[in-house]
Short mmCIF file of C-alpha atoms in Angstrom, two decimals:
data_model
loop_
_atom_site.label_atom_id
_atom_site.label_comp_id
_atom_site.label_asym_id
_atom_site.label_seq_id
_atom_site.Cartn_x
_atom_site.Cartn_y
_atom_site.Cartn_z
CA UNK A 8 5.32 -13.71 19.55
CA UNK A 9 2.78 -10.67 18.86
CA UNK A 10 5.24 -8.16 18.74
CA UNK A 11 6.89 -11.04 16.04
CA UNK A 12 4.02 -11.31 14.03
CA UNK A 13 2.51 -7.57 14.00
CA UNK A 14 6.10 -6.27 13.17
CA UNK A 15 6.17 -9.13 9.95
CA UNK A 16 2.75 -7.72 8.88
CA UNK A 17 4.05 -3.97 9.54
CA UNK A 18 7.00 -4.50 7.05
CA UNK A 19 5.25 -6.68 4.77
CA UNK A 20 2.13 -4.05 4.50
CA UNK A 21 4.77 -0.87 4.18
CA UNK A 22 6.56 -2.76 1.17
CA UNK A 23 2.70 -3.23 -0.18
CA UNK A 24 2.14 0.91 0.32
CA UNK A 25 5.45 1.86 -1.05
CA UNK A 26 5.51 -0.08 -4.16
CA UNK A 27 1.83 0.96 -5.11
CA UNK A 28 3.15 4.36 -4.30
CA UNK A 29 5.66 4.45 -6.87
CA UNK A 30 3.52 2.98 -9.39
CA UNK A 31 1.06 5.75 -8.74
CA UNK A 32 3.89 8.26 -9.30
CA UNK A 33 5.19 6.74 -12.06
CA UNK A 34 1.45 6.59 -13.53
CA UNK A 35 1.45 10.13 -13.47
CA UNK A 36 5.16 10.81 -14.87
CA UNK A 37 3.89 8.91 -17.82
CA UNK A 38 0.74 10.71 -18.35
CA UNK A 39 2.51 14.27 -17.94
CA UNK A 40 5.20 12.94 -20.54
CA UNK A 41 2.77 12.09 -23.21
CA UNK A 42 -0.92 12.54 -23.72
CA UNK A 43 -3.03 10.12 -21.37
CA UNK A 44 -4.63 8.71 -23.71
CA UNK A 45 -2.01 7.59 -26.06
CA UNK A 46 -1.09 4.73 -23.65
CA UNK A 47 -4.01 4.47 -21.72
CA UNK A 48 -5.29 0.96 -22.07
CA UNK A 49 -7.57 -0.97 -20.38
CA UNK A 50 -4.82 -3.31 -19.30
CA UNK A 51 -2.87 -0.55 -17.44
CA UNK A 52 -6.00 0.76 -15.54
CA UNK A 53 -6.76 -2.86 -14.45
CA UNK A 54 -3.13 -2.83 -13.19
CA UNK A 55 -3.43 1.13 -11.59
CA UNK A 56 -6.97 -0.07 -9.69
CA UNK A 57 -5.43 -3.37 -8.72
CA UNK A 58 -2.47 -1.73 -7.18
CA UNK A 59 -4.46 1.19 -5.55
CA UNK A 60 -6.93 -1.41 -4.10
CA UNK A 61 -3.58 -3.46 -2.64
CA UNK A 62 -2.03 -0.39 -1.14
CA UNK A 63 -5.83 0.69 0.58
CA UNK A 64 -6.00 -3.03 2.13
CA UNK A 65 -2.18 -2.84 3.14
CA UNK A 66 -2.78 0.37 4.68
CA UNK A 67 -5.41 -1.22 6.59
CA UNK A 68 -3.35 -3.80 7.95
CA UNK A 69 -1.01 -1.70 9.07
CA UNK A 70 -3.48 0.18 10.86
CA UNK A 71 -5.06 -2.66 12.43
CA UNK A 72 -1.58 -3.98 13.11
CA UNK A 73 0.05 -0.53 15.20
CA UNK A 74 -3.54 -0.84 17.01
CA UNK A 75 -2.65 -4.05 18.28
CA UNK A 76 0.55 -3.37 19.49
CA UNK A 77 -0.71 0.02 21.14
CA UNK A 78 -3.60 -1.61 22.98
CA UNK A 79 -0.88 -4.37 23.74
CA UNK A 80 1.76 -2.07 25.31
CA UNK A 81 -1.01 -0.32 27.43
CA UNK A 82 -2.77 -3.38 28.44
CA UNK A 83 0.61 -4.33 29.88
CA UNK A 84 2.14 -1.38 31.50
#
């Protein structure tokens, strides 16, 4: 059941981290294609910090998560 659960937080985290990814690349193909501050609102910072600050606590999970199952497998064996 702990394998269960850290491999459903795994996955869940790494679709967190990859999706923030892409909007961080695609933040970046946007600001090379035109000037930065042409569309540089406050609304689309608010979304840039908001999805770096969900792919910094998702990357901490899955930390926290392949900990668990490491000090799992070598409490066992």
């Amino acid at each position: 059941m702990f394998y269960c659960s850290c491999f459903f937080l795994f996955s869940f985290s790494f679709v967190f981290v990859f999706r923030s990814f892409v909007l961080f690349c695609y933040f970046f193909a946007k600001c090379a294609s035109k000037s930065c501050f042409y569309w540089l609102t406050p609304r689309s910072l608010l979304f840039f910090v908001v999805s770096s600050s969900r792919a910094f606590s998702a990357f901490l999970l899955v930390t926290y998560s392949f900990v668990g199952v490491l000090s799992l497998i070598t409490r066992n064996t």
